[in-house]
Coordinates of C-alpha atoms in Angstrom, one line a residue:
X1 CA -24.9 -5.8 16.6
X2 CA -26.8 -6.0 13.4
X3 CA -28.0 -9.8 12.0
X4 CA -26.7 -11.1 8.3
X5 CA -29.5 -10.2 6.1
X6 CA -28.4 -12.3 3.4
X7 CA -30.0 -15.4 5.0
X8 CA -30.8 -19.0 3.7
X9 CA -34.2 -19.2 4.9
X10 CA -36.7 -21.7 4.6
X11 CA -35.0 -25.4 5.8
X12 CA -35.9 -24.2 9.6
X13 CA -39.9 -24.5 8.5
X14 CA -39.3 -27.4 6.9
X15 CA -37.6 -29.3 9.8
X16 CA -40.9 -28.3 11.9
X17 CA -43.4 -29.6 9.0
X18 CA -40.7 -32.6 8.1
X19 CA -40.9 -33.8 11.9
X20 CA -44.5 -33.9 11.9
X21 CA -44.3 -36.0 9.3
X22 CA -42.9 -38.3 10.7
X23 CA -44.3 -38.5 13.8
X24 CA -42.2 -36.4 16.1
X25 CA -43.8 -33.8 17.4
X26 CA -43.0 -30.6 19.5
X27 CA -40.0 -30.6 22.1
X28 CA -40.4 -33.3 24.5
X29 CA -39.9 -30.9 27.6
X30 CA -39.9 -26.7 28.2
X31 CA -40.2 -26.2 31.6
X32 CA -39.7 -22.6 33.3
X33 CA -40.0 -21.1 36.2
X34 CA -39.4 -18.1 38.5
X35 CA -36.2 -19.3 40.3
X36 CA -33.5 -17.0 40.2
X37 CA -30.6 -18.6 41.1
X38 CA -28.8 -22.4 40.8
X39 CA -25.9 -23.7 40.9
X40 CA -25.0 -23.9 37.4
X41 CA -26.3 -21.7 34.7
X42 CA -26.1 -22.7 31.0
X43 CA -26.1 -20.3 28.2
X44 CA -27.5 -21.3 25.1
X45 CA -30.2 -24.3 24.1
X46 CA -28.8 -26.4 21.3
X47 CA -26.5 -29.7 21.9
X48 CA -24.1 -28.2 23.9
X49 CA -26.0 -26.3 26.3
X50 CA -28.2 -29.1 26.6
X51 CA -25.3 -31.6 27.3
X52 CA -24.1 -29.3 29.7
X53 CA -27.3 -29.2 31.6
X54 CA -28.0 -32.8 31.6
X55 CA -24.5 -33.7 33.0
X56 CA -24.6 -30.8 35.7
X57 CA -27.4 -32.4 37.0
X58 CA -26.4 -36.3 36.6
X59 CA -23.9 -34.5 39.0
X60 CA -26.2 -33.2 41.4
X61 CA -26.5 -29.5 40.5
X62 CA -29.3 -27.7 40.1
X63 CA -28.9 -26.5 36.5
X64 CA -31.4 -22.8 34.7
X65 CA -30.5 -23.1 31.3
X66 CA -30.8 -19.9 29.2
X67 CA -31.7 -19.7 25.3
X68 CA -32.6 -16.9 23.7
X69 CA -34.8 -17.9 20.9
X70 CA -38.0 -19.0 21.3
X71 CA -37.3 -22.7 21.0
X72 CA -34.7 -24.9 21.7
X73 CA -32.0 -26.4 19.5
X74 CA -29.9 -23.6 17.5
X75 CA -28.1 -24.9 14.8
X76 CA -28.2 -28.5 15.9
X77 CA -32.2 -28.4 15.0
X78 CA -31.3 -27.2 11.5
X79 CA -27.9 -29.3 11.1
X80 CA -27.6 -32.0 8.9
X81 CA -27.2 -34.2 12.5
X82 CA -24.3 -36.1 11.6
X83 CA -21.8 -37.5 14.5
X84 CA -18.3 -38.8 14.0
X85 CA -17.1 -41.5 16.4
X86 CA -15.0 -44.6 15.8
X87 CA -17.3 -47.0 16.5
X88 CA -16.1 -50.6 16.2
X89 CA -19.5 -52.5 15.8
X90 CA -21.0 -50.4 13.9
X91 CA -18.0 -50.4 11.6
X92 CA -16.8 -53.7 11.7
X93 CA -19.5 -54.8 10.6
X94 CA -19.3 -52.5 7.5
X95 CA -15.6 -53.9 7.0
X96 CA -14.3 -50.6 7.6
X97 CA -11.1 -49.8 9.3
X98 CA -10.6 -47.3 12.0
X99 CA -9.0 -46.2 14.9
X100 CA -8.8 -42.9 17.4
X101 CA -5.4 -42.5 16.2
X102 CA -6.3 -42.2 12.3
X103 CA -9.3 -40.0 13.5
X104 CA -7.3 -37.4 16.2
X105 CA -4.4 -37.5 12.4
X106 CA -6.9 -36.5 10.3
X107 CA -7.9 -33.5 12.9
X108 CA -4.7 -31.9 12.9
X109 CA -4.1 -32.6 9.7
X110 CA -7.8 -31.0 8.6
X111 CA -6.8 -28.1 10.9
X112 CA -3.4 -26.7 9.2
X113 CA -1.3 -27.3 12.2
X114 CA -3.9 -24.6 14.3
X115 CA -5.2 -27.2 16.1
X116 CA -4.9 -28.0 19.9
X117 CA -3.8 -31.7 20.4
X118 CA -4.8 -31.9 23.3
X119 CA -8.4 -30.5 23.0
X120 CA -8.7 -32.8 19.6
X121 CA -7.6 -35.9 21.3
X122 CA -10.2 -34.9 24.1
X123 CA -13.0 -34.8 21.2
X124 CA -12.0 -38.1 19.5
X125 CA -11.4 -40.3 23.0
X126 CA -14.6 -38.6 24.0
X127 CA -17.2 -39.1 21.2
X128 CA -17.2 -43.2 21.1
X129 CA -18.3 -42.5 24.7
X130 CA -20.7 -39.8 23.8
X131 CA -22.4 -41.6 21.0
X132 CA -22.9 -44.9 24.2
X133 CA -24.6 -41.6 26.6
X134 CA -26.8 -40.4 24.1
X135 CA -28.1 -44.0 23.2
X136 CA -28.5 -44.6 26.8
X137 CA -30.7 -41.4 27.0
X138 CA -32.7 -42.6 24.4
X139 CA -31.1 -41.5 21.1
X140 CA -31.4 -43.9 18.0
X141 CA -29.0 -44.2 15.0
X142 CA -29.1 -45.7 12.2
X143 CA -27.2 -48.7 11.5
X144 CA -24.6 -48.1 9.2
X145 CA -22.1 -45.1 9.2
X146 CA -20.8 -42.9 6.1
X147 CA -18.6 -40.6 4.8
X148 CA -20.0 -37.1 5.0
X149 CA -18.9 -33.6 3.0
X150 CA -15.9 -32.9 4.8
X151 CA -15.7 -35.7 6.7
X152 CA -12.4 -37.5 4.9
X153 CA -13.7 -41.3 6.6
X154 CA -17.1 -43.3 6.7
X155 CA -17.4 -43.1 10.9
X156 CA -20.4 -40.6 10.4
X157 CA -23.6 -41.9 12.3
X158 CA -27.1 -40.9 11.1
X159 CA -30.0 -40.2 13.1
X160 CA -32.8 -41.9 13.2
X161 CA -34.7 -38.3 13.4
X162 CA -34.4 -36.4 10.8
X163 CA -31.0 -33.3 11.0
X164 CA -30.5 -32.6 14.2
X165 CA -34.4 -33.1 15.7
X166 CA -33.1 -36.5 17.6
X167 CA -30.6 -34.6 19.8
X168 CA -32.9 -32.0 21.1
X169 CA -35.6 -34.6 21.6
X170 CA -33.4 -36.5 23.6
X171 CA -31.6 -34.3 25.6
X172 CA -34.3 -32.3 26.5
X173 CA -36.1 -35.0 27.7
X174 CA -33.4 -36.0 29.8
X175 CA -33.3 -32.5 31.0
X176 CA -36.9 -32.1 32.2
X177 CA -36.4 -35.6 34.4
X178 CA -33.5 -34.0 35.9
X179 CA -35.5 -31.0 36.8
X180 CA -33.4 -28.7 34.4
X181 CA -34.7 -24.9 34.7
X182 CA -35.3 -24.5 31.0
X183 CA -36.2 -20.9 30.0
X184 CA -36.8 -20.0 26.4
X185 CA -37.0 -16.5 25.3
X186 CA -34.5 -15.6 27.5
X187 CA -31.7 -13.7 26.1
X188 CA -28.2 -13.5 28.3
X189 CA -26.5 -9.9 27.9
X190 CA -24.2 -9.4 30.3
X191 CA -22.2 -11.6 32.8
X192 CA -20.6 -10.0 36.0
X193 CA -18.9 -11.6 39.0
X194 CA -20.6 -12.4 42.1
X195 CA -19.5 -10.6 45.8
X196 CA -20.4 -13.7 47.2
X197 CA -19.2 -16.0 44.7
X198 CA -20.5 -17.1 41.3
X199 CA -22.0 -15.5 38.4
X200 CA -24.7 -12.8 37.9
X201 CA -26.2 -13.1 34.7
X202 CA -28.4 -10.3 33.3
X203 CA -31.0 -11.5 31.3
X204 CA -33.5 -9.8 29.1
X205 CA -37.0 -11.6 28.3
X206 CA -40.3 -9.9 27.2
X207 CA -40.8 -8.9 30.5
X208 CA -37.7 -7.1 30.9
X209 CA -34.5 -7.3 32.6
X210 CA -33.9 -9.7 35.3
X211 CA -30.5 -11.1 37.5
X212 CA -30.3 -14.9 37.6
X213 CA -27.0 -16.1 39.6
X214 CA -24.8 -19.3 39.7
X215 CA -23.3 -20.2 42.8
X216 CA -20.9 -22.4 41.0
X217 CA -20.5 -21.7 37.6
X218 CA -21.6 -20.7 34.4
X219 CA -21.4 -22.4 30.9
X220 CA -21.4 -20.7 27.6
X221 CA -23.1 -22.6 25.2
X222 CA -24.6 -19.9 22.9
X223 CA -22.9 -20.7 19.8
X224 CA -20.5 -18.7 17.2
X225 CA -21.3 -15.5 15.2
X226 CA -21.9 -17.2 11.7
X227 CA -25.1 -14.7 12.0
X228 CA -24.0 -12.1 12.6
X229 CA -23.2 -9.5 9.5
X230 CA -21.1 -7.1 11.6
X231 CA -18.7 -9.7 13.4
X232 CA -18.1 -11.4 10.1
X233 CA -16.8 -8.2 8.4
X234 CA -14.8 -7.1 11.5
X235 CA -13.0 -11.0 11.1
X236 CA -13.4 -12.9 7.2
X237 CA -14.4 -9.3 5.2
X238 CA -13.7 -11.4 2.2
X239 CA -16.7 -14.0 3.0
X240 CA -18.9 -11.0 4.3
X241 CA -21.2 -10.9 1.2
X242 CA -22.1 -13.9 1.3
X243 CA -25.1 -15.9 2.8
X244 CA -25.3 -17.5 6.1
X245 CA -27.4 -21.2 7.2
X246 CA -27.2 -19.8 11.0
X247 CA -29.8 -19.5 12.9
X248 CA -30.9 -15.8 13.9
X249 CA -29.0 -16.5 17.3
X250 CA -25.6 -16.9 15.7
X251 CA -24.9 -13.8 17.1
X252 CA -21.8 -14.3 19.3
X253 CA -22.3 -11.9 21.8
X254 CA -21.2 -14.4 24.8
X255 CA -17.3 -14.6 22.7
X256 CA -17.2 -10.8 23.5
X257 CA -19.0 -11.1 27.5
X258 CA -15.7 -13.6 28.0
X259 CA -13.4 -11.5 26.5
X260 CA -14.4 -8.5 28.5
X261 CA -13.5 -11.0 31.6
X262 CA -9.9 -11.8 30.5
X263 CA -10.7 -14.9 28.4
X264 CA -8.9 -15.6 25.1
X265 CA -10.2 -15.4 21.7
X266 CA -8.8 -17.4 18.9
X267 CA -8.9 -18.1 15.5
X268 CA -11.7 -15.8 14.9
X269 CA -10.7 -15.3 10.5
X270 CA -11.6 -19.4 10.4
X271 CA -15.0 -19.6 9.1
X272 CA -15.9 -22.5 7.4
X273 CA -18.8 -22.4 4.4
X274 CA -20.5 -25.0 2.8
X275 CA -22.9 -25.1 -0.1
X276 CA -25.5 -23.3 -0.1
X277 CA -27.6 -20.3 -1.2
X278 CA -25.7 -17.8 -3.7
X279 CA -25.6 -14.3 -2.7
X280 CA -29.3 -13.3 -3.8
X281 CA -31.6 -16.1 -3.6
X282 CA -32.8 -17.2 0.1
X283 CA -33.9 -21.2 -0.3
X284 CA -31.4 -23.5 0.4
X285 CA -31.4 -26.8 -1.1
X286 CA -28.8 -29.8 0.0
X287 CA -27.7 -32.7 -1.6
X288 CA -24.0 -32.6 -1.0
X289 CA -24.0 -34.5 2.1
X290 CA -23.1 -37.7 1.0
X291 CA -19.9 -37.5 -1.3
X292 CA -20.6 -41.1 -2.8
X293 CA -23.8 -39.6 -4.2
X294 CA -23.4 -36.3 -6.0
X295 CA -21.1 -34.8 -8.0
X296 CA -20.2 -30.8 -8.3
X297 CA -20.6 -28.8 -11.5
X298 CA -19.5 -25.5 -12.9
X299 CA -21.7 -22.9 -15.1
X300 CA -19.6 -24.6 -18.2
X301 CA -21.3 -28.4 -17.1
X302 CA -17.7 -29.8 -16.1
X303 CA -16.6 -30.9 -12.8
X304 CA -13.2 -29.0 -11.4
X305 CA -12.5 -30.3 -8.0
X306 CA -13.0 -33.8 -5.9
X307 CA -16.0 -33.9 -3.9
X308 CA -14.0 -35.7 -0.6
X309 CA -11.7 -32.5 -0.6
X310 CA -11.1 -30.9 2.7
X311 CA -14.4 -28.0 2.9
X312 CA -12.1 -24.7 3.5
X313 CA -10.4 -26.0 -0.2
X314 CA -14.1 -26.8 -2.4
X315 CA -15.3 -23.6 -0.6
X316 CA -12.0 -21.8 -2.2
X317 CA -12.4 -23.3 -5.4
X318 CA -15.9 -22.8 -5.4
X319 CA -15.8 -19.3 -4.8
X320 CA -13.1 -18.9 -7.7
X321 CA -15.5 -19.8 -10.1
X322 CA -15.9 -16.9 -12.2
X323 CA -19.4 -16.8 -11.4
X324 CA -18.4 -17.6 -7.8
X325 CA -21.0 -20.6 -7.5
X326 CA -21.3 -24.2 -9.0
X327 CA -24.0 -27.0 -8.4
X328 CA -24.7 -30.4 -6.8
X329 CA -26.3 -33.2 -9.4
X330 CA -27.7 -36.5 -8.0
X331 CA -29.7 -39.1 -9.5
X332 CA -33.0 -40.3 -8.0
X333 CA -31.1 -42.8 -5.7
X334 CA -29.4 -40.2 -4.1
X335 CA -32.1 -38.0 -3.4
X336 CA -34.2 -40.4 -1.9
X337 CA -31.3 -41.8 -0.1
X338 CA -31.5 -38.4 2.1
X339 CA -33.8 -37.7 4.7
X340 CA -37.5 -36.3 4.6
X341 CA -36.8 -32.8 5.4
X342 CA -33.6 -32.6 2.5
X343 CA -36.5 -34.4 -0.1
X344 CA -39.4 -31.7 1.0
X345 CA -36.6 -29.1 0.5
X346 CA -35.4 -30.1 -2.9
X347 CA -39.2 -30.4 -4.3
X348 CA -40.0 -27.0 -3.0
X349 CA -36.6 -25.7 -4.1
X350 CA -37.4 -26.6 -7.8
X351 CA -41.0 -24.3 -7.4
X352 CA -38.8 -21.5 -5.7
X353 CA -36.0 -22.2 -8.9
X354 CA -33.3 -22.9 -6.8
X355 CA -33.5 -26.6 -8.0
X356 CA -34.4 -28.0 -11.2
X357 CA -35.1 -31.7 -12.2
X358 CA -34.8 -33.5 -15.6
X359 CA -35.7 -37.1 -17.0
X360 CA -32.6 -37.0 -18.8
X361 CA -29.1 -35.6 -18.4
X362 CA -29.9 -33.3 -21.5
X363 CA -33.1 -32.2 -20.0
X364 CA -31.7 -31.3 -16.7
X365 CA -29.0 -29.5 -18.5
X366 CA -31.8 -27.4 -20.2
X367 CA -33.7 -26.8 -17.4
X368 CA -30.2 -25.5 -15.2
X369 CA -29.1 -23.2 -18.7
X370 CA -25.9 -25.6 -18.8
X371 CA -24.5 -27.1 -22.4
X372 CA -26.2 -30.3 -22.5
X373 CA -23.2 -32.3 -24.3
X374 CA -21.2 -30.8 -22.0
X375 CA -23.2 -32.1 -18.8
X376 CA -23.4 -35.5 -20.8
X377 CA -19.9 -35.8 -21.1
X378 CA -19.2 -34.5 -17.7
X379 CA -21.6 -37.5 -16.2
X380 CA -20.6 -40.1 -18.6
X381 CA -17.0 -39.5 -17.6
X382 CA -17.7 -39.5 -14.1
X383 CA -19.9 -42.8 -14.6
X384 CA -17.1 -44.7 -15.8
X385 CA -14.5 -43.8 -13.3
X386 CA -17.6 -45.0 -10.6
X387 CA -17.0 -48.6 -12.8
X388 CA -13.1 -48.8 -13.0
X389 CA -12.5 -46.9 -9.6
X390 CA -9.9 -44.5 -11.0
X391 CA -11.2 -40.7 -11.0
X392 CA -9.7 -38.4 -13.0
X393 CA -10.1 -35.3 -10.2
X394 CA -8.8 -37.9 -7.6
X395 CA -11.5 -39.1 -5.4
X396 CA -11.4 -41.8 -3.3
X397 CA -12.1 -45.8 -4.5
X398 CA -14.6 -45.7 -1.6
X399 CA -16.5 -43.2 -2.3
X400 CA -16.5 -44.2 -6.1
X401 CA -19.7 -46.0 -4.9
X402 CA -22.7 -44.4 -7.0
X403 CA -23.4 -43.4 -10.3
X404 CA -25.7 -41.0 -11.7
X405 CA -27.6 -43.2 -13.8
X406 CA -31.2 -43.2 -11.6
X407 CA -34.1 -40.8 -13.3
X408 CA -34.9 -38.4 -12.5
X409 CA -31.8 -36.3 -12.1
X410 CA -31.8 -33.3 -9.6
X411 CA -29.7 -30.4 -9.2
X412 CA -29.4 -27.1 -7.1
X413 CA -27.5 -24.2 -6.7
X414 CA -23.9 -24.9 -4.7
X415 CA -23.1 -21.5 -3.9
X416 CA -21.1 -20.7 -0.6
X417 CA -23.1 -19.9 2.6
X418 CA -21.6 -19.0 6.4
X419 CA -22.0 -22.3 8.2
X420 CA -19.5 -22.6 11.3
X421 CA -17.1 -20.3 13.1
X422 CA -13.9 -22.3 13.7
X423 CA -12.9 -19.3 16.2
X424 CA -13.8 -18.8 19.7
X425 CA -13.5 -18.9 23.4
X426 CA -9.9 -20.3 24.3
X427 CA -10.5 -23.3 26.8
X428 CA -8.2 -25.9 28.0
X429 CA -8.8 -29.7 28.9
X430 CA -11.6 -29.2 31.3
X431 CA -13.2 -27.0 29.3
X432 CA -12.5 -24.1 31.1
X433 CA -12.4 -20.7 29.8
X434 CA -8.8 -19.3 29.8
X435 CA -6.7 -16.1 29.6
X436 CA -3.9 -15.4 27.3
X437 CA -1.5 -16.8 29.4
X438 CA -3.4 -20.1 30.0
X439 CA -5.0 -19.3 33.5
X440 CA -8.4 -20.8 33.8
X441 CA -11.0 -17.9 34.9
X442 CA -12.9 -19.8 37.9
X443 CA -16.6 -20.1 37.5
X444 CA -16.1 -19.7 33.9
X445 CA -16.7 -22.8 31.1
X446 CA -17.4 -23.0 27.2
X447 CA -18.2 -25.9 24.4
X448 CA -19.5 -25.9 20.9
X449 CA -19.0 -23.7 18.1
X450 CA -18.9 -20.4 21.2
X451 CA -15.2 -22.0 21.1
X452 CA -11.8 -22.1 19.0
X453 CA -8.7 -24.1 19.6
X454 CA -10.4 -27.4 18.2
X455 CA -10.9 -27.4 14.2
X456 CA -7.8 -24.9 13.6
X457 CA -8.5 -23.7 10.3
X458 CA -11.1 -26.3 8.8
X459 CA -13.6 -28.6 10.6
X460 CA -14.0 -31.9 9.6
X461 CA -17.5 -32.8 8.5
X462 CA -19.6 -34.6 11.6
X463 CA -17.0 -33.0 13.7
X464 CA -19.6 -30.1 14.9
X465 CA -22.4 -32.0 17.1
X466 CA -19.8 -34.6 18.4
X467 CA -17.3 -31.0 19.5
X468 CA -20.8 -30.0 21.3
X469 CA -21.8 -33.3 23.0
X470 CA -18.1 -34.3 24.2
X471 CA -17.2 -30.7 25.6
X472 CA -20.8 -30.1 26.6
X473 CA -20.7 -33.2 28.9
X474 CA -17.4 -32.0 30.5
X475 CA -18.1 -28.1 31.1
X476 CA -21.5 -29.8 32.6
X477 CA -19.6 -32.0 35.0
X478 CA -16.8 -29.9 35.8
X479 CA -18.8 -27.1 36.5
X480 CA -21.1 -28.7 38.7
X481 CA -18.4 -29.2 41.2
X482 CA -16.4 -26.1 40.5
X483 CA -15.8 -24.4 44.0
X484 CA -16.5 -27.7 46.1
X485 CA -12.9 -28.8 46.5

């Protein structure tokens, strides 16, 4: 299988320099050895994985955990590291209203009617719970919650890290006092069934091939295929020229290793975008994330769609732009309202040219090549409908929060970039892999973005590193006790 060559590049650099910035450092814990068997095995390294292998061994199983890049973390590292939970303190104290049964609505109603109830209503009871298990672990967030791109409600924590740094800190941490097996570099091809019981996992690391085996079970963890060029042709051709924000091990070749073994695949044609690099450039810049803070724009300086729509609509109308991308604007508020890593980005992004920066309105709009009455008019109007609460394109009162009056004023490109496969690995309540007709195969577990049945055909925002941690935990747990009935 061949990798997406059109890549946004860049951000995973930046999170490395951004963290030690800020004082955080390398992984907390990599530990490897030359075991080559457990009880559980865990495929893949970022929050799921390491969920997984932290609760297998809260449970008393000895856990080897697999990742085939060279570090830790997948696409949690490079996320933007939001969680959505209800959280009651949190949000009380915000005066916002919630519940689990507004949350597991606006799932289904996100998804198109694709999405399993049961499996949703597992994520939402399960991430209030999550969000207590990582705090316990050692995982900070900051106090008050938003509303995210996507994300339809303010119930999205923020780490205290910057993206998704915190998680992998945490959880490996908590892996290497469990005595987790973590082995980097260690890439899983092939899965075959055990004589004697189990999995045999063949594995390929610089030093070749080797056989690792679970006597219980084995998770997959590995993530979707949002990387990989081939995969994304076969399933959404008409989103296979575009970009991807994956990392490299996006690749998916764990969906097809459960396939070959009876499981289900579904949903595979759902693949979300969000903004990002247009076909062509490679440095991605991102100031979309909170919707009370930016605003898009078109090559003609006007807005043409809310900013709190559902993503699988703005990537739609984004794309049927006849240029096929638009741009984010914030003021200087915004900007420095994001993290480190998102502020490094845009300042480098305005060298590279895919961001630009004006004193003005008008002198952003000359520096972007956009009508500057035009753009004046377009943030004016969008100004006043901040003061009366009434906008024109329909977004929400509460998000009407922030003009776009601080200078400078920043910009970047918003074109459409691969960022999550909605499809995957069928499971069921226990996060079990399953057939076609619903049998669970035994020894066989998945969470994160390696499965489908969740989002249906559009993820909420936040709704991608809760999915990992909630069905993480419970692959972890079941699995560890798979076969001792």
């Amino acid at each position: 299988m061949t990798l997406a060559v059109n890549s946004c590049i860049g951000r995973r650099g930046l999170l490395i320099a951004g963290a030690a910035a800020v004082g955080i450092g390398s992984l907390a814990f990599v530990k490897t050895s030359s075991r080559r068997n457990a009880d559980v095995v865990v495929i893949g390294g970022g929050a799921a994985g390491l969920a997984a292998a932290v609760s297998a061994a809260e449970s008393g199983a000895s856990v080897i955990l697999l990742e085939k890049q060279a570090e830790l973390g997948g696409n949690t590292r490079i996320s933007g590291g939001f969680f959505a939970a209800v959280d009651p303190s949190r949000q009380r104290r915000q005066h916002i209203d919630d519940s689990k049964e507004l949350f597991l609505k606006q799932i289904l109603e996100s998804g198109g009617g694709r999405s399993s109830p049961i499996l949703a209503k597992k994520l939402v009871d399960g991430a209030g719970e999550a969000i207590v298990w990582l705090e316990g672990l050692g995982m900070r967030f900051q106090d008050d919650v938003i509303e995210i791109y996507g994300a339809h409600w303010p119930r999205c924590h923020k780490p205290v890290m910057p993206a998704g740094e915190g998680y992998i800190y945490t959880l490996s941490a908590a892996a290497g006092k469990l005595g987790v097996d973590i082995r980097t570099g260690a890439k899983a091809e092939r899965l075959e069934h055990d004589p004697a019981g189990g999995w045999i996992v063949a594995v390929r690391t610089k030093d070749g091939f080797e056989s690792i085996r679970s006597r219980r079970a084995v998770v997959l963890a590995s993530g979707g295929f949002g990387a990989n060029r081939s995969m994304i042709k076969t399933f959404a051709p008409q989103l296979s020229g575009l970009t991807t924000d994956n990392t490299p091990g996006s690749t998916g070749e764990m969906l097809l290793e459960a396939k070959r073994h009876g499981g289900c695949l579904v949903d595979m044609n759902f693949i979300q975008c969000l903004p990002g690099c247009p076909p062509g450039r490679s440095h991605r810049v991102v100031l979309h994330s909170d919707v009370s803070r930016f605003i898009f724009v078109d090559k003609r300086g006007k807005r043409f769609v809310r900013e709190d729509e559902r993503r699988d609509v703005l990537r739609d109308a984004v794309l049927a732009l006849p240029e096929g991308y638009a741009y984010c604007i914030v003021d200087n508020d915004g900007l420095k309202s994001y993290n480190v890593v998102m502020q490094k980005n845009t300042v480098i992004g305005v060298e590279t040219g895919d961001a630009w920066r004006g004193n003005t309105i008008e002198d952003l709009a000359r520096a972007m090549g956009l009508p500057e009455k035009a753009l004046r008019e377009t943030v004016d109007r969008y100004n006043a409908s901040v003061s009366n609460g009434r906008d024109e394109f329909g977004k929400s009162p509460t998000e009407l929060t922030h003009p776009l009056v601080k200078p400078p004023f920043w910009a970047c490109f918003a074109g459409m970039t691969i960022h999550y496969t909605m499809g995957g690995i069928r499971i069921n309540e226990k996060a079990e892999v399953i057939t076609a007709q619903n049998q669970p195969i035994s020894g066989l577990y998945a969470a994160g973005e390696s499965t489908g049945g969740v989002h249906g055909i559009n993820r909420m925002g936040a709704n991608g590193i809760n999915d990992a941690i909630v069905f993480g935990r419970m692959a972890g747990q079941e699995a560890a006790k798979c076969g001792l009935a």
